[in-house]
Short mmCIF file of C-alpha atoms and ligand atoms in Angstrom, two decimals:
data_model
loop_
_atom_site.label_atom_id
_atom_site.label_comp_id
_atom_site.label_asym_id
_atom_site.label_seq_id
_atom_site.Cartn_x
_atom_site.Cartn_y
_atom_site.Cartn_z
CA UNK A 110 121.22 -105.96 -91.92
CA UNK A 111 119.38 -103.16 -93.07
CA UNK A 112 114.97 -103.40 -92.57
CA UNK A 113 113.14 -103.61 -95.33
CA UNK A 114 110.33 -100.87 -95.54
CA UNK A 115 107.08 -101.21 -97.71
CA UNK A 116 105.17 -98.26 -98.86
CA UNK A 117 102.29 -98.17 -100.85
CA UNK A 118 101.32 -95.27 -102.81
CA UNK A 119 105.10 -93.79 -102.52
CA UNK A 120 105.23 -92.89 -105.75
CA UNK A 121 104.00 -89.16 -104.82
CA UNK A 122 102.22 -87.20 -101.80
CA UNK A 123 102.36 -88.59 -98.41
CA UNK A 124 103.98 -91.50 -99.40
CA UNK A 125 107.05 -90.67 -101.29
CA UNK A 126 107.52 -88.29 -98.57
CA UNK A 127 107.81 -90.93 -96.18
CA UNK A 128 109.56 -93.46 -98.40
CA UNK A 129 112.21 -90.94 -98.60
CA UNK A 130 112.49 -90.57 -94.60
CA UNK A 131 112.52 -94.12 -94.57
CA UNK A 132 115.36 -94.10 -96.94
CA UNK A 133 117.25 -91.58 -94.93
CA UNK A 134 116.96 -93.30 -91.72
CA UNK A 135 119.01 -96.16 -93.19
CA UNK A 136 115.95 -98.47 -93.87
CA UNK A 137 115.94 -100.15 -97.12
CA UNK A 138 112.71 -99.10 -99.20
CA UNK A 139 110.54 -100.65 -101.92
CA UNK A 140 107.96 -98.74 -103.13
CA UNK A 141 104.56 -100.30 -103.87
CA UNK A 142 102.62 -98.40 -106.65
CA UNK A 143 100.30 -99.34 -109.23
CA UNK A 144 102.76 -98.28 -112.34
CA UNK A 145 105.84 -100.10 -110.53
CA UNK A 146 107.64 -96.88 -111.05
CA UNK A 147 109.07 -94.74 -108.25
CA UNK A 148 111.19 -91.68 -108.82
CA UNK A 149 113.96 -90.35 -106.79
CA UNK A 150 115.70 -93.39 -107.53
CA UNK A 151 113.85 -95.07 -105.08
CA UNK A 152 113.05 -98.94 -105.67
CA UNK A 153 109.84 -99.98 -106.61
CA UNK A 154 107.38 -102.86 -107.39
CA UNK A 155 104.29 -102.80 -109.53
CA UNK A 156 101.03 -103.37 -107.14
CA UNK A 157 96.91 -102.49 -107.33
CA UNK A 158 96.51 -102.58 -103.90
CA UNK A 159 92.47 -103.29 -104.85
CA UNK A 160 93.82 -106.57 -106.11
CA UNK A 161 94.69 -109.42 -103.87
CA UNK A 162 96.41 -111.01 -106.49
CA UNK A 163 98.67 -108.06 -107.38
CA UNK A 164 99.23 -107.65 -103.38
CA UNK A 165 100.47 -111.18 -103.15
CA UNK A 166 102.34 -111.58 -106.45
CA UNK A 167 104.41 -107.62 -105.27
CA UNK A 168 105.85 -109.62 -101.60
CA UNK A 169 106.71 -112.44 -103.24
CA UNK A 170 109.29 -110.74 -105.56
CA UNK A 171 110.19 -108.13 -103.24
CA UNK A 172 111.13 -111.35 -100.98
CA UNK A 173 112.75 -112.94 -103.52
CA UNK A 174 114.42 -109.36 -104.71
CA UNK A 175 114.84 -107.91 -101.22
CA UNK A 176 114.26 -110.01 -98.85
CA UNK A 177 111.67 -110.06 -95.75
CA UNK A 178 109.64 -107.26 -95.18
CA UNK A 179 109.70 -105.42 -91.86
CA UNK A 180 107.98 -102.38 -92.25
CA UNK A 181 104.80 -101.81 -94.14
CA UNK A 182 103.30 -98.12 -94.47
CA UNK A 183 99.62 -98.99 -96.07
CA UNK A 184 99.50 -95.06 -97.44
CA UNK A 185 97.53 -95.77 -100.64
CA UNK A 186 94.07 -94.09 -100.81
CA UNK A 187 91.60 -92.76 -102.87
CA UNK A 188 89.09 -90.60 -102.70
CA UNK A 189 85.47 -90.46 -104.65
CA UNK A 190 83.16 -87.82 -102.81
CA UNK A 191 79.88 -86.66 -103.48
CA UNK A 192 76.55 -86.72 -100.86
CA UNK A 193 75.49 -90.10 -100.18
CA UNK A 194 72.42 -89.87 -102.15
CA UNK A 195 74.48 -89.72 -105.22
CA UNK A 196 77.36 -91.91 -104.72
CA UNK A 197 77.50 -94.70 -106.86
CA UNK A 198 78.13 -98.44 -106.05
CA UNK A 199 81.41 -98.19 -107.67
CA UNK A 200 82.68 -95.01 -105.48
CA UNK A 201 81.63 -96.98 -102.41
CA UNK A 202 83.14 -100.21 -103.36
CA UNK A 203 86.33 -98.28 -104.81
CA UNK A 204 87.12 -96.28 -102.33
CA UNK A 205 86.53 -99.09 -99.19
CA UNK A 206 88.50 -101.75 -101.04
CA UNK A 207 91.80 -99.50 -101.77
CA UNK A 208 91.59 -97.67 -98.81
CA UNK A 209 90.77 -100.35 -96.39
CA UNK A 210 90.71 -104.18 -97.95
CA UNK A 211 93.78 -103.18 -99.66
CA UNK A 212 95.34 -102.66 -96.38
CA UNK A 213 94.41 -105.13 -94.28
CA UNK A 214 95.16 -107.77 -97.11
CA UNK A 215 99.03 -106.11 -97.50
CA UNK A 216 98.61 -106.37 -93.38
CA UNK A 217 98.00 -109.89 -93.80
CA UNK A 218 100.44 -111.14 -96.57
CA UNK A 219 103.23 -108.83 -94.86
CA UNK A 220 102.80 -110.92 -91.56
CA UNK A 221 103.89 -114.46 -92.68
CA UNK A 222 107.46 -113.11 -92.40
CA UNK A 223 106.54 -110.92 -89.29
CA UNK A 224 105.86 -113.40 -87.03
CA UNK A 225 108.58 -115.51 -88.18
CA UNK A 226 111.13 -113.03 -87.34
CA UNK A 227 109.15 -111.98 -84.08
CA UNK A 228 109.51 -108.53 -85.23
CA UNK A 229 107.76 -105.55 -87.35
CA UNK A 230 106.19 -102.74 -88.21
CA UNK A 231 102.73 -101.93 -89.68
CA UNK A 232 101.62 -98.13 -89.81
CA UNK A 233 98.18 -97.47 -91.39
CA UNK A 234 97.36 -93.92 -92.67
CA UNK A 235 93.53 -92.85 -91.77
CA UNK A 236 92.73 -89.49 -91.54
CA UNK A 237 91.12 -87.02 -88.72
CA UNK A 238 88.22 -87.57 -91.07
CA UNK A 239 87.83 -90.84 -89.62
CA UNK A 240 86.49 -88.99 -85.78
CA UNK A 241 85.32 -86.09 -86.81
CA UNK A 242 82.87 -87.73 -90.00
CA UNK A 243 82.88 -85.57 -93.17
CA UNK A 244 79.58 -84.34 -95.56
CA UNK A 245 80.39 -85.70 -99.08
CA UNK A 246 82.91 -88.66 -97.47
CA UNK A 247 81.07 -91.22 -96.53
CA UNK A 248 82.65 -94.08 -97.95
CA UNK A 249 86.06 -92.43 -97.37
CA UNK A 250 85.40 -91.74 -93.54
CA UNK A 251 83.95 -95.22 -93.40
CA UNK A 252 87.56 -96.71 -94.66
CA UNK A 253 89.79 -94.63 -92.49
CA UNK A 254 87.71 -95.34 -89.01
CA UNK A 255 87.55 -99.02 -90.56
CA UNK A 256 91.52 -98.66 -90.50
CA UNK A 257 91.07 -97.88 -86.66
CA UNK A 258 88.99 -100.91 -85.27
CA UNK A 259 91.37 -103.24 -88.13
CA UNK A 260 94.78 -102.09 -86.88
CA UNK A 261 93.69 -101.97 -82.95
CA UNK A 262 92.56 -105.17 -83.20
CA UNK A 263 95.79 -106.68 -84.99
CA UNK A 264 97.60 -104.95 -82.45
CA UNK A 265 95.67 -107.31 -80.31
CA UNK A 266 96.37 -110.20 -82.32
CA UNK A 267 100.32 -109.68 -83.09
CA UNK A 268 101.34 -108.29 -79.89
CA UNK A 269 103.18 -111.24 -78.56
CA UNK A 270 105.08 -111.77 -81.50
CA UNK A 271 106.44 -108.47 -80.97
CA UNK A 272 104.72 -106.83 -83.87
CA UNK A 273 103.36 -102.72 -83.42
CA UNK A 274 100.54 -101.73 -85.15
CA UNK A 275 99.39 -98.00 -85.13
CA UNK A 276 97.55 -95.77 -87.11
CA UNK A 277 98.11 -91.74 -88.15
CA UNK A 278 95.83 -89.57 -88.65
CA UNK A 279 96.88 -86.92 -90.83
CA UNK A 280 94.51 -83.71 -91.18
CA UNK A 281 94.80 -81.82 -94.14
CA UNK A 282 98.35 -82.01 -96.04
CA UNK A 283 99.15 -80.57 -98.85
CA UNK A 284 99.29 -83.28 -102.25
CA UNK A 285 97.40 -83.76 -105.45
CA UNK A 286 94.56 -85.44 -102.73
CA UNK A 287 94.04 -81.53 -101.54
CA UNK A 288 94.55 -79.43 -104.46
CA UNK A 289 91.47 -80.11 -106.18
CA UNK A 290 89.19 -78.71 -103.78
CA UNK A 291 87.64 -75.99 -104.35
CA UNK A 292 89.13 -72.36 -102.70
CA UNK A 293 86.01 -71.74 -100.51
CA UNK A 294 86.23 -75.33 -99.20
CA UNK A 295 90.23 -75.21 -98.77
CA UNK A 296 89.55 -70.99 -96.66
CA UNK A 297 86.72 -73.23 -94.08
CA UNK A 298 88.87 -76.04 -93.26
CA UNK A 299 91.90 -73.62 -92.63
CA UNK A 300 89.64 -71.72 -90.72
CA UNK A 301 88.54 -74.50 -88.51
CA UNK A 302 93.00 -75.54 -87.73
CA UNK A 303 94.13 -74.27 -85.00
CA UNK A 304 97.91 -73.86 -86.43
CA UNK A 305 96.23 -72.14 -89.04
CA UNK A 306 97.66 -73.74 -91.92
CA UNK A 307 98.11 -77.73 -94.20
CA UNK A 308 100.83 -79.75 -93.08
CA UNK A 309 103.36 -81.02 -95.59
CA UNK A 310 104.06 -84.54 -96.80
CA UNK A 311 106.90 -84.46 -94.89
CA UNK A 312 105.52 -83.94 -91.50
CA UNK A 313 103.53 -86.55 -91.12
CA UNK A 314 106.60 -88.48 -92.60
CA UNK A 315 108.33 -87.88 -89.68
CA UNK A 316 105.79 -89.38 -87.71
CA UNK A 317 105.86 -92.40 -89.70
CA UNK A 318 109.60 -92.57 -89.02
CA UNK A 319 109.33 -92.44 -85.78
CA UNK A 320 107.08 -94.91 -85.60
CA UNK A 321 108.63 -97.37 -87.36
CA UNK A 322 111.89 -97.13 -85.36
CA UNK A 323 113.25 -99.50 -82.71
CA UNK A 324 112.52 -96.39 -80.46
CA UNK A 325 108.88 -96.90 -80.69
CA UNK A 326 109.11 -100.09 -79.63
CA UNK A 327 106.59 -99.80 -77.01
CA UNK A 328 103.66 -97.90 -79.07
CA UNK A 329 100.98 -100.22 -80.93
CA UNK A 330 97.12 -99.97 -81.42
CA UNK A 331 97.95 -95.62 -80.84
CA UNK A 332 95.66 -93.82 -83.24
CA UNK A 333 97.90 -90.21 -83.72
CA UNK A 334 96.95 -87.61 -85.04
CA UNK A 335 98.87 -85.19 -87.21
CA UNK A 336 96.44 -82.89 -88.07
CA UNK A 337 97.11 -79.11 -86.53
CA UNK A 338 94.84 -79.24 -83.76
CA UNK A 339 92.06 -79.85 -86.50
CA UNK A 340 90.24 -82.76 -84.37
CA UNK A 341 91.68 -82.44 -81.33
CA UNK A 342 89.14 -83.65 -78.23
CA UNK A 343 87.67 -86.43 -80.66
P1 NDP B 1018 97.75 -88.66 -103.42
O1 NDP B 1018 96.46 -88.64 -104.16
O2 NDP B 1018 98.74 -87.57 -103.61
O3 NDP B 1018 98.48 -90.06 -103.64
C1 NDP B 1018 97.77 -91.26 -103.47
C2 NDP B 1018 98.72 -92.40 -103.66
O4 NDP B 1018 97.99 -93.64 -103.52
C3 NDP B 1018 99.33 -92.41 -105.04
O5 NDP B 1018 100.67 -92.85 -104.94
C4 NDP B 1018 98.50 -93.44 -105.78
O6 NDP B 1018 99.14 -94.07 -106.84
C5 NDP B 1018 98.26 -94.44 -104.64
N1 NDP B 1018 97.17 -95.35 -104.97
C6 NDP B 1018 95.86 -95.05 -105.14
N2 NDP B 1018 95.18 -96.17 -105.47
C7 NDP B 1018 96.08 -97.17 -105.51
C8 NDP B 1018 95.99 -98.55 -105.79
N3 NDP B 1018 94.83 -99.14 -106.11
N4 NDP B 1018 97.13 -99.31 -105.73
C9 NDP B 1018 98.31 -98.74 -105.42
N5 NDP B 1018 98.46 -97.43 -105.15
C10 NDP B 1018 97.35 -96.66 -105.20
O7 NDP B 1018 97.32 -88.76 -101.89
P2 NDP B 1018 98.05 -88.29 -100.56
O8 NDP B 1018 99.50 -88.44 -100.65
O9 NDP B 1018 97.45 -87.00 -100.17
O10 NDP B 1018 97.44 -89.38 -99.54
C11 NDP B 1018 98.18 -90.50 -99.07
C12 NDP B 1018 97.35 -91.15 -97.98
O11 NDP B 1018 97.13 -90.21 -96.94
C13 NDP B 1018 95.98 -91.62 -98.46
O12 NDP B 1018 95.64 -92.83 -97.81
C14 NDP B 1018 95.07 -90.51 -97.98
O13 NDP B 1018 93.77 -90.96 -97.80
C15 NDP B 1018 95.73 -90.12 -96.68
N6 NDP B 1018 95.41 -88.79 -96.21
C16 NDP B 1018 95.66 -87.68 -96.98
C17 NDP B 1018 95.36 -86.43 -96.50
C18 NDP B 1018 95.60 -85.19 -97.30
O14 NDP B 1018 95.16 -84.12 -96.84
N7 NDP B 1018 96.29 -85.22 -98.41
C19 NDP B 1018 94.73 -86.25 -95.19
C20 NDP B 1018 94.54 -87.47 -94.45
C21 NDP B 1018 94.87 -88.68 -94.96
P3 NDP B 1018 98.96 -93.57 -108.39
O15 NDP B 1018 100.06 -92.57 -108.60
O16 NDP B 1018 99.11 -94.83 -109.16
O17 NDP B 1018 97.60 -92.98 -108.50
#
């Protein structure tokens, strides 16, 4: 029987690029995105992941639809920057509950079935933003690191049952998330990579394959990055 993979935010960027790895690996994937609308011909179900209700109401009818889910890639995220001073309730809130609630709640919904079956996956995708800090970030930084200490510590807690949790840490890849910035911005973080260029959605894909394989069965609480030598030493 083929696993059933969960990706949020696969509908474009990082995390079509990994649904479609997924896919390819033989995995059976259901995209999780807010419009419930994947392309590629990829399957998908309609979830906000900044809305528990949405969350809970998407497993229950990719259960019923699918069956169990044994991989979950929490890949949504958001982004609202600006210098602390400025930031507005709303971009904290925002960005903390999609980036962070929303995946510790998919964590937690995802691991009824889990720990039945003694058996899964949960990948979280922070960012080298979450070591190194980032001027203008603060709530985002704040999520990813808060996706460190949350998926360590499930590691911790699911272990036993034979559940991995790890987190990536992507640097700067190239999606919608990157294109806005602004060319001066985009020249001093290539300046500061050592392989001297982004990384495509699909790299870090590959990653995410890995890690969800029966091959890494022995990795969980790892924090890896993926980010061209960008934070290496942090
Ligand atoms: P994009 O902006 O290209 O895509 C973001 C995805 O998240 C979209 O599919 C979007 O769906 C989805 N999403 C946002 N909010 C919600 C929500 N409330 N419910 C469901 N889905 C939602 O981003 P990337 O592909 O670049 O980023 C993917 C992940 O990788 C993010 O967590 C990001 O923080 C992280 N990352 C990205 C890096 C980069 O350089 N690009 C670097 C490090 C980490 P919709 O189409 O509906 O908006």
């Amino acid at each position: 029987m083929k696993d059933i993979a969960l990706v949020t935010g696969g509908n474009r960027g990082i995390g079509l690029a990994i649904a479609l790895r997924l896919r390819a690996a033989g995995h059976e994937v259901v995209v999780a995105c807010r419009s419930g609308q994947a392309p590629e011909g990829l399957a998908a179900v309609a979830m906000d992941v900044a809305d528990p209700a949405s969350i809970d109401a998407a497993f229950t009818k990719v259960e019923a639809d699918f069956g169990s889910v044994s991989i979950i890639v929490a890949n949504a995220g958001i982004t609202r920057d600006g210098l602390l001073m400025r930031m507005s309730d709303q971009d904290i809130d925002d960005v903390l509950t999609t980036n962070l609630a929303g995946a510790i709640r998919i964590s937690r919904r995802g691991l009824r079935a889990m720990i039945k079956a003694r058996d899964g996956r949960i990948i979280f995708i922070s960012s080298v933003v979450a070591m190194l800090g980032s001027a203008g970030q603060v709530n985002y930084a704040a999520a990813k690191s808060g996706l460190i200490g949350a998926g360590r510590s499930l590691a911790r807690e699911v272990g036993s049952r034979g559940i991995t949790v790890n987190v990536v840490a992507p640097g700067f890849v190239e999606t919608d998330m990157t294109a806005d910035l602004e060319e001066d911005r985009k020249a001093s973080i290539l300046s500061a990579v050592p392989l001297g260029r982004y990384a495509q959605p699909d790299e870090v894909a590959a990653l995410v394959e890995f890690l969800a394989s029966k091959d890494a069965g022995y990795i969980t609480g790892a924090v890896i990055p993926i980010d061209g030598g960008l934070g290496m030493g942090h």
